[in-house]
Structures are given as structure tokens and as C-alpha cells.
């Protein structure tokens, strides 16, 4: 069974204080690892998809990296508007179609 | 380009009733998936439809069902509602099901069962 564990559960940062979120996964053949951002009361907003170990993707202050067992989401010099819950999900080769298995998320609060 | 549209956004139902939620995918997307999100269980996969056929199913009881129409719009139905069915129900769409397909989510339908 595919499993995704995110840590920490919550993170409080001062504006400008860089940090990393961890996503550890167990999957029988990784087809893709997805990162989403979710604001309260809203649906997840797509950030990145990573497909193979060593891959990196960046978007503004966010950078996602992937190894064979985990992914990191680095937030560089965060701003208050980066406050959200960040979700990690895996898509496995064994599961036809678009089934995603999600982790529990990391709630990030950036204080000015 | 319009995103994934879900209706209704909020609804309150009584235990024992049934509910139907609707999802319009992004234009051109043929895959529609449904997820349940609760504080205790997080985001859990319900089922996926592609070209009007259910392609994948999660571990939910038979009270949860869905369908997809020829225009790719999808509906999910929950019968005999229980208090534990209170959740945010999210719809996601993508072009197909292969690698390289971004999966986009709608804003969700908030269901409260009283």
C-alpha cells in the first residue's frame, strides 16, 4: 500500500526565515510526486510534479527536490502570503489513471 | 481558461438523506477524480472516471457512487448519509491519465450532515 508522511505537521516562521518541508513516501513504482498548496476553505492549488530522483523544480520562493525515498519543499525568504497548508501526493504506476495518495500536509504560518 | 467547477459549494443535509454533487472539469480534460477531505483522515481518493468509465476506486462503502457524462462532467452521489460523511468533497481533472498530466482541483463542495 502506498504511504506518504509529511513533517513537520506545523511550522511557524518569521518572514524571511527559510525552511524545508519533508515528504517521505513508500510506493510500488513512483509515476509522479505532486506538491500542492491549500488555503483555508479552498481546493488544493497545483505547484509542482516531480518524476525522477534528482529532479528539481522552482517557482518564486519555492523549490522542490526529489530523492528515491523523499521530497523536500524549500521555502526561501518566505512572506506572510506563503502561509498555507502544503500537501504532498504520490501517483503510482500500479494504479491506472490519476489516483493520488496524499500525506497529511504541513501547515505553514509565516509571521511578519 | 476556466478551472474545475464544483456545485454546490455548501450544503446541509439530514442523516439518512442522499446528496448529489456536480463537477465540470477543465475544457478538454477527460479524467475526473473525486476526493474526500476531513480533518481526521486528510485527503482520500474516492474514485476516478475516464471517458464515462470508472477506472479506479478507493476504499469507500457502496453508498458512495459516481458517474461521468459524455461531455466529461461528473456527478457523485452519497446515499443514506451518516454524520461521518461531513467533509469537503473535491473534484480533480486532468487531460488523460498518463505521466506528465497535471491534476487540477476545484474549490470543493462542503457537505454538513446533521
mmCIF file of C-alpha atoms in Angstrom:
data_model
loop_
_atom_site.group_PDB
_atom_site.id
_atom_site.type_symbol
_atom_site.label_atom_id
_atom_site.label_comp_id
_atom_site.label_asym_id
_atom_site.label_seq_id
_atom_site.Cartn_x
_atom_site.Cartn_y
_atom_site.Cartn_z
ATOM 1 C CA UNK A 1 0.000 0.000 0.000
ATOM 2 C CA UNK A 2 1.288 3.433 -0.940
ATOM 3 C CA UNK A 3 2.117 5.669 2.020
ATOM 4 C CA UNK A 4 3.038 9.340 2.310
ATOM 5 C CA UNK A 5 4.209 11.006 5.520
ATOM 6 C CA UNK A 6 4.781 14.727 5.811
ATOM 7 C CA UNK A 7 6.752 16.505 8.506
ATOM 8 C CA UNK A 8 6.532 18.639 10.442
ATOM 9 C CA UNK A 9 2.762 18.842 10.886
ATOM 10 C CA UNK A 10 3.015 22.566 11.541
ATOM 11 C CA UNK A 11 5.684 25.188 11.037
ATOM 12 C CA UNK A 12 5.827 28.754 12.319
ATOM 13 C CA UNK A 13 8.306 31.004 10.543
ATOM 14 C CA UNK A 14 9.298 34.600 10.739
ATOM 15 C CA UNK A 15 9.178 36.483 7.470
ATOM 16 C CA UNK A 16 12.485 35.868 5.696
ATOM 17 C CA UNK A 17 13.312 32.737 7.701
ATOM 18 C CA UNK A 18 13.959 29.959 5.166
ATOM 19 C CA UNK A 19 12.943 26.381 5.942
ATOM 20 C CA UNK A 20 12.205 22.974 4.402
ATOM 21 C CA UNK A 21 9.206 20.665 4.464
ATOM 22 C CA UNK A 22 9.686 16.922 4.174
ATOM 23 C CA UNK A 23 7.609 14.334 2.337
ATOM 24 C CA UNK A 24 8.614 10.682 2.814
ATOM 25 C CA UNK A 25 6.948 8.124 0.596
ATOM 26 C CA UNK A 26 6.629 4.400 0.038
ATOM 27 C CA UNK A 27 5.219 3.405 -3.325
ATOM 28 C CA UNK A 28 5.478 0.471 -5.693
ATOM 29 C CA UNK A 29 6.898 2.362 -8.643
ATOM 30 C CA UNK A 30 6.671 6.130 -8.489
ATOM 31 C CA UNK A 31 4.973 7.662 -11.513
ATOM 32 C CA UNK A 32 4.938 11.203 -10.111
ATOM 33 C CA UNK A 33 5.196 13.159 -6.879
ATOM 34 C CA UNK A 34 2.947 16.179 -6.608
ATOM 35 C CA UNK A 35 3.091 19.250 -4.384
ATOM 36 C CA UNK A 36 0.006 21.361 -3.766
ATOM 37 C CA UNK A 37 -0.749 24.428 -1.691
ATOM 38 C CA UNK A 38 -4.121 24.676 0.048
ATOM 39 C CA UNK A 39 -5.551 27.817 1.605
ATOM 40 C CA UNK A 40 -8.317 27.536 4.229
ATOM 41 C CA UNK A 41 -11.688 26.754 2.684
ATOM 42 C CA UNK A 42 -10.251 26.280 -0.810
ATOM 43 C CA UNK A 43 -9.187 23.439 -3.036
ATOM 44 C CA UNK A 44 -5.533 22.427 -3.489
ATOM 45 C CA UNK A 45 -3.560 24.603 -5.901
ATOM 46 C CA UNK A 46 -1.017 22.787 -8.063
ATOM 47 C CA UNK A 47 2.631 23.701 -7.505
ATOM 48 C CA UNK A 48 4.943 21.017 -8.938
ATOM 49 C CA UNK A 49 5.199 17.491 -10.272
ATOM 50 C CA UNK A 50 8.497 15.604 -9.951
ATOM 51 C CA UNK A 51 9.106 12.352 -11.809
ATOM 52 C CA UNK A 52 12.595 11.029 -11.074
ATOM 53 C CA UNK A 53 15.235 11.158 -8.360
ATOM 54 C CA UNK A 54 17.481 14.174 -8.695
ATOM 55 C CA UNK A 55 14.844 16.318 -10.322
ATOM 56 C CA UNK A 56 14.330 19.858 -9.025
ATOM 57 C CA UNK A 57 11.698 22.482 -9.833
ATOM 58 C CA UNK A 58 11.377 26.098 -8.727
ATOM 59 C CA UNK A 59 8.618 28.648 -8.583
ATOM 60 C CA UNK A 60 9.189 32.020 -6.958
ATOM 61 C CA UNK A 61 10.305 31.297 -3.359
ATOM 62 C CA UNK A 62 9.569 27.568 -3.588
ATOM 63 C CA UNK A 63 11.896 24.813 -4.710
ATOM 64 C CA UNK A 64 11.005 21.132 -4.763
ATOM 65 C CA UNK A 65 13.512 18.296 -4.876
ATOM 66 C CA UNK A 66 13.126 14.525 -5.136
ATOM 67 C CA UNK A 67 15.133 11.508 -3.994
ATOM 68 C CA UNK A 68 14.195 7.829 -4.146
ATOM 69 C CA UNK A 69 12.560 7.959 -0.718
ATOM 70 C CA UNK A 70 11.562 11.555 -0.061
ATOM 71 C CA UNK A 71 10.896 15.002 -1.420
ATOM 72 C CA UNK A 72 11.647 18.373 0.081
ATOM 73 C CA UNK A 73 9.871 21.664 -0.437
ATOM 74 C CA UNK A 74 12.249 24.508 0.361
ATOM 75 C CA UNK A 75 10.754 27.900 1.129
ATOM 76 C CA UNK A 76 13.321 30.667 0.711
ATOM 77 C CA UNK A 77 12.794 34.004 2.469
ATOM 78 C CA UNK A 78 9.070 33.353 2.992
ATOM 79 C CA UNK A 79 6.470 36.095 3.083
ATOM 80 C CA UNK A 80 3.170 36.104 5.012
ATOM 81 C CA UNK A 81 1.331 35.244 1.788
ATOM 82 C CA UNK A 82 3.171 31.902 1.761
ATOM 83 C CA UNK A 83 1.109 30.862 4.787
ATOM 84 C CA UNK A 84 -0.918 27.802 3.777
ATOM 85 C CA UNK A 85 -1.063 24.043 4.104
ATOM 86 C CA UNK A 86 1.344 22.297 1.757
ATOM 87 C CA UNK A 87 0.291 18.863 0.549
ATOM 88 C CA UNK A 88 2.414 16.144 -0.987
ATOM 89 C CA UNK A 89 0.936 13.275 -3.012
ATOM 90 C CA UNK A 90 2.246 10.311 -4.989
ATOM 91 C CA UNK A 91 0.954 8.669 -8.120
ATOM 92 C CA UNK A 92 1.951 5.026 -8.594
ATOM 93 C CA UNK A 93 2.493 3.048 -11.764
ATOM 94 C CA UNK A 94 0.388 0.158 -10.480
ATOM 95 C CA UNK A 95 -2.703 2.352 -10.182
ATOM 96 C CA UNK A 96 -4.176 3.071 -13.582
ATOM 97 C CA UNK A 97 -5.240 6.622 -14.103
ATOM 98 C CA UNK A 98 -4.900 9.556 -11.780
ATOM 99 C CA UNK A 99 -5.227 8.177 -8.268
ATOM 100 C CA UNK A 100 -3.197 10.275 -5.836
ATOM 101 C CA UNK A 101 -2.231 9.203 -2.312
ATOM 102 C CA UNK A 102 -1.812 12.251 -0.081
ATOM 103 C CA UNK A 103 0.177 12.940 3.037
ATOM 104 C CA UNK A 104 -1.364 14.739 5.983
ATOM 105 C CA UNK A 105 0.075 18.113 4.991
ATOM 106 C CA UNK A 106 2.266 20.705 6.678
ATOM 107 C CA UNK A 107 0.578 23.869 7.956
ATOM 108 C CA UNK A 108 2.903 26.798 7.446
ATOM 109 C CA UNK A 109 2.381 30.122 9.186
ATOM 110 C CA UNK A 110 4.680 32.999 8.237
ATOM 111 C CA UNK A 111 4.592 35.930 10.640
ATOM 112 C CA UNK A 112 5.600 39.449 9.533
ATOM 113 C CA UNK B 1 -9.380 29.269 -19.218
ATOM 114 C CA UNK B 2 -11.988 28.228 -16.668
ATOM 115 C CA UNK B 3 -10.874 25.934 -13.875
ATOM 116 C CA UNK B 4 -12.591 22.938 -12.335
ATOM 117 C CA UNK B 5 -16.079 23.988 -11.246
ATOM 118 C CA UNK B 6 -17.945 22.298 -8.431
ATOM 119 C CA UNK B 7 -21.523 22.833 -7.344
ATOM 120 C CA UNK B 8 -22.980 23.392 -4.882
ATOM 121 C CA UNK B 9 -20.277 24.985 -2.755
ATOM 122 C CA UNK B 10 -22.069 24.477 0.533
ATOM 123 C CA UNK B 11 -24.918 22.250 1.582
ATOM 124 C CA UNK B 12 -26.504 20.886 4.729
ATOM 125 C CA UNK B 13 -28.286 17.532 4.734
ATOM 126 C CA UNK B 14 -30.015 15.410 7.324
ATOM 127 C CA UNK B 15 -28.823 11.946 8.314
ATOM 128 C CA UNK B 16 -30.410 9.324 6.074
ATOM 129 C CA UNK B 17 -30.873 11.631 3.104
ATOM 130 C CA UNK B 18 -28.906 11.424 -0.110
ATOM 131 C CA UNK B 19 -26.848 14.064 -1.897
ATOM 132 C CA UNK B 20 -25.564 14.650 -5.418
ATOM 133 C CA UNK B 21 -22.517 16.789 -6.129
ATOM 134 C CA UNK B 22 -21.519 18.037 -9.545
ATOM 135 C CA UNK B 23 -18.168 18.689 -11.187
ATOM 136 C CA UNK B 24 -17.335 20.339 -14.516
ATOM 137 C CA UNK B 25 -13.721 19.634 -15.496
ATOM 138 C CA UNK B 26 -11.412 21.978 -17.338
ATOM 139 C CA UNK B 27 -12.322 22.097 -21.017
ATOM 140 C CA UNK B 28 -10.670 19.228 -22.869
ATOM 141 C CA UNK B 29 -9.980 17.189 -19.734
ATOM 142 C CA UNK B 30 -11.369 13.677 -19.850
ATOM 143 C CA UNK B 31 -10.335 12.360 -16.443
ATOM 144 C CA UNK B 32 -12.292 13.326 -13.336
ATOM 145 C CA UNK B 33 -11.419 12.139 -9.837
ATOM 146 C CA UNK B 34 -13.201 12.653 -6.547
ATOM 147 C CA UNK B 35 -11.655 13.003 -3.087
ATOM 148 C CA UNK B 36 -12.994 13.359 0.438
ATOM 149 C CA UNK B 37 -11.136 15.662 2.831
ATOM 150 C CA UNK B 38 -11.697 15.575 6.588
ATOM 151 C CA UNK B 39 -9.577 16.920 9.472
ATOM 152 C CA UNK B 40 -9.001 13.419 10.795
ATOM 153 C CA UNK B 41 -8.327 11.446 7.607
ATOM 154 C CA UNK B 42 -6.961 14.102 5.284
ATOM 155 C CA UNK B 43 -7.491 13.748 1.548
ATOM 156 C CA UNK B 44 -8.721 10.328 0.490
ATOM 157 C CA UNK B 45 -9.362 9.082 -3.029
ATOM 158 C CA UNK B 46 -12.949 8.074 -3.793
ATOM 159 C CA UNK B 47 -12.966 7.163 -7.492
ATOM 160 C CA UNK B 48 -11.917 8.244 -10.960
ATOM 161 C CA UNK B 49 -13.768 8.344 -14.253
ATOM 162 C CA UNK B 50 -12.314 8.480 -17.727
ATOM 163 C CA UNK B 51 -14.403 8.522 -20.888
ATOM 164 C CA UNK B 52 -17.536 7.663 -18.877
ATOM 165 C CA UNK B 53 -15.928 4.563 -17.306
ATOM 166 C CA UNK B 54 -14.851 4.148 -13.711
ATOM 167 C CA UNK B 55 -11.131 3.498 -13.903
ATOM 168 C CA UNK B 56 -10.166 3.409 -10.229
ATOM 169 C CA UNK B 57 -11.937 3.132 -6.899
ATOM 170 C CA UNK B 58 -10.877 3.879 -3.329
ATOM 171 C CA UNK B 59 -11.878 2.125 -0.125
ATOM 172 C CA UNK B 60 -15.271 3.659 0.488
ATOM 173 C CA UNK B 61 -18.595 1.895 1.055
ATOM 174 C CA UNK B 62 -21.052 1.363 -1.773
ATOM 175 C CA UNK B 63 -23.105 4.339 -0.558
ATOM 176 C CA UNK B 64 -20.611 6.459 -2.475
ATOM 177 C CA UNK B 65 -21.087 6.312 -6.210
ATOM 178 C CA UNK B 66 -20.376 8.406 -9.247
ATOM 179 C CA UNK B 67 -20.785 8.725 -12.954
ATOM 180 C CA UNK B 68 -19.418 10.670 -15.865
ATOM 181 C CA UNK B 69 -21.296 12.033 -18.826
ATOM 182 C CA UNK B 70 -20.271 12.213 -22.466
ATOM 183 C CA UNK B 71 -19.196 15.857 -22.024
ATOM 184 C CA UNK B 72 -16.834 14.733 -19.200
ATOM 185 C CA UNK B 73 -18.921 16.381 -16.482
ATOM 186 C CA UNK B 74 -19.199 14.162 -13.437
ATOM 187 C CA UNK B 75 -21.502 13.671 -10.503
ATOM 188 C CA UNK B 76 -21.009 11.845 -7.253
ATOM 189 C CA UNK B 77 -23.808 10.609 -5.050
ATOM 190 C CA UNK B 78 -23.851 9.649 -1.409
ATOM 191 C CA UNK B 79 -26.903 7.749 -0.215
ATOM 192 C CA UNK B 80 -28.129 7.193 3.342
ATOM 193 C CA UNK B 81 -25.970 9.976 4.719
ATOM 194 C CA UNK B 82 -24.174 9.487 8.016
ATOM 195 C CA UNK B 83 -22.749 12.143 10.326
ATOM 196 C CA UNK B 84 -19.251 10.975 9.388
ATOM 197 C CA UNK B 85 -19.853 11.911 5.771
ATOM 198 C CA UNK B 86 -19.494 15.584 6.705
ATOM 199 C CA UNK B 87 -16.463 16.686 4.720
ATOM 200 C CA UNK B 88 -15.072 18.761 1.899
ATOM 201 C CA UNK B 89 -15.576 16.856 -1.359
ATOM 202 C CA UNK B 90 -13.033 17.756 -4.007
ATOM 203 C CA UNK B 91 -13.088 17.094 -7.707
ATOM 204 C CA UNK B 92 -9.914 16.970 -9.792
ATOM 205 C CA UNK B 93 -9.463 16.860 -13.536
ATOM 206 C CA UNK B 94 -6.671 16.138 -15.956
ATOM 207 C CA UNK B 95 -6.284 15.595 -19.678
ATOM 208 C CA UNK B 96 -5.720 11.847 -19.580
ATOM 209 C CA UNK B 97 -4.159 9.527 -17.080
ATOM 210 C CA UNK B 98 -0.642 9.230 -18.282
ATOM 211 C CA UNK B 99 2.548 10.691 -16.931
ATOM 212 C CA UNK B 100 3.079 14.362 -17.420
ATOM 213 C CA UNK B 101 -0.539 15.256 -16.840
ATOM 214 C CA UNK B 102 -1.097 17.980 -14.285
ATOM 215 C CA UNK B 103 -4.032 17.266 -11.992
ATOM 216 C CA UNK B 104 -6.090 20.334 -11.095
ATOM 217 C CA UNK B 105 -8.555 20.591 -8.223
ATOM 218 C CA UNK B 106 -11.763 22.515 -7.837
ATOM 219 C CA UNK B 107 -12.727 24.574 -4.793
ATOM 220 C CA UNK B 108 -14.791 21.742 -3.376
ATOM 221 C CA UNK B 109 -18.280 21.176 -2.012
ATOM 222 C CA UNK B 110 -18.681 21.498 1.738
ATOM 223 C CA UNK B 111 -21.179 18.913 2.998
ATOM 224 C CA UNK B 112 -22.513 19.064 6.529
ATOM 225 C CA UNK B 113 -24.696 16.186 7.745
ATOM 226 C CA UNK B 114 -26.848 16.936 10.790
#
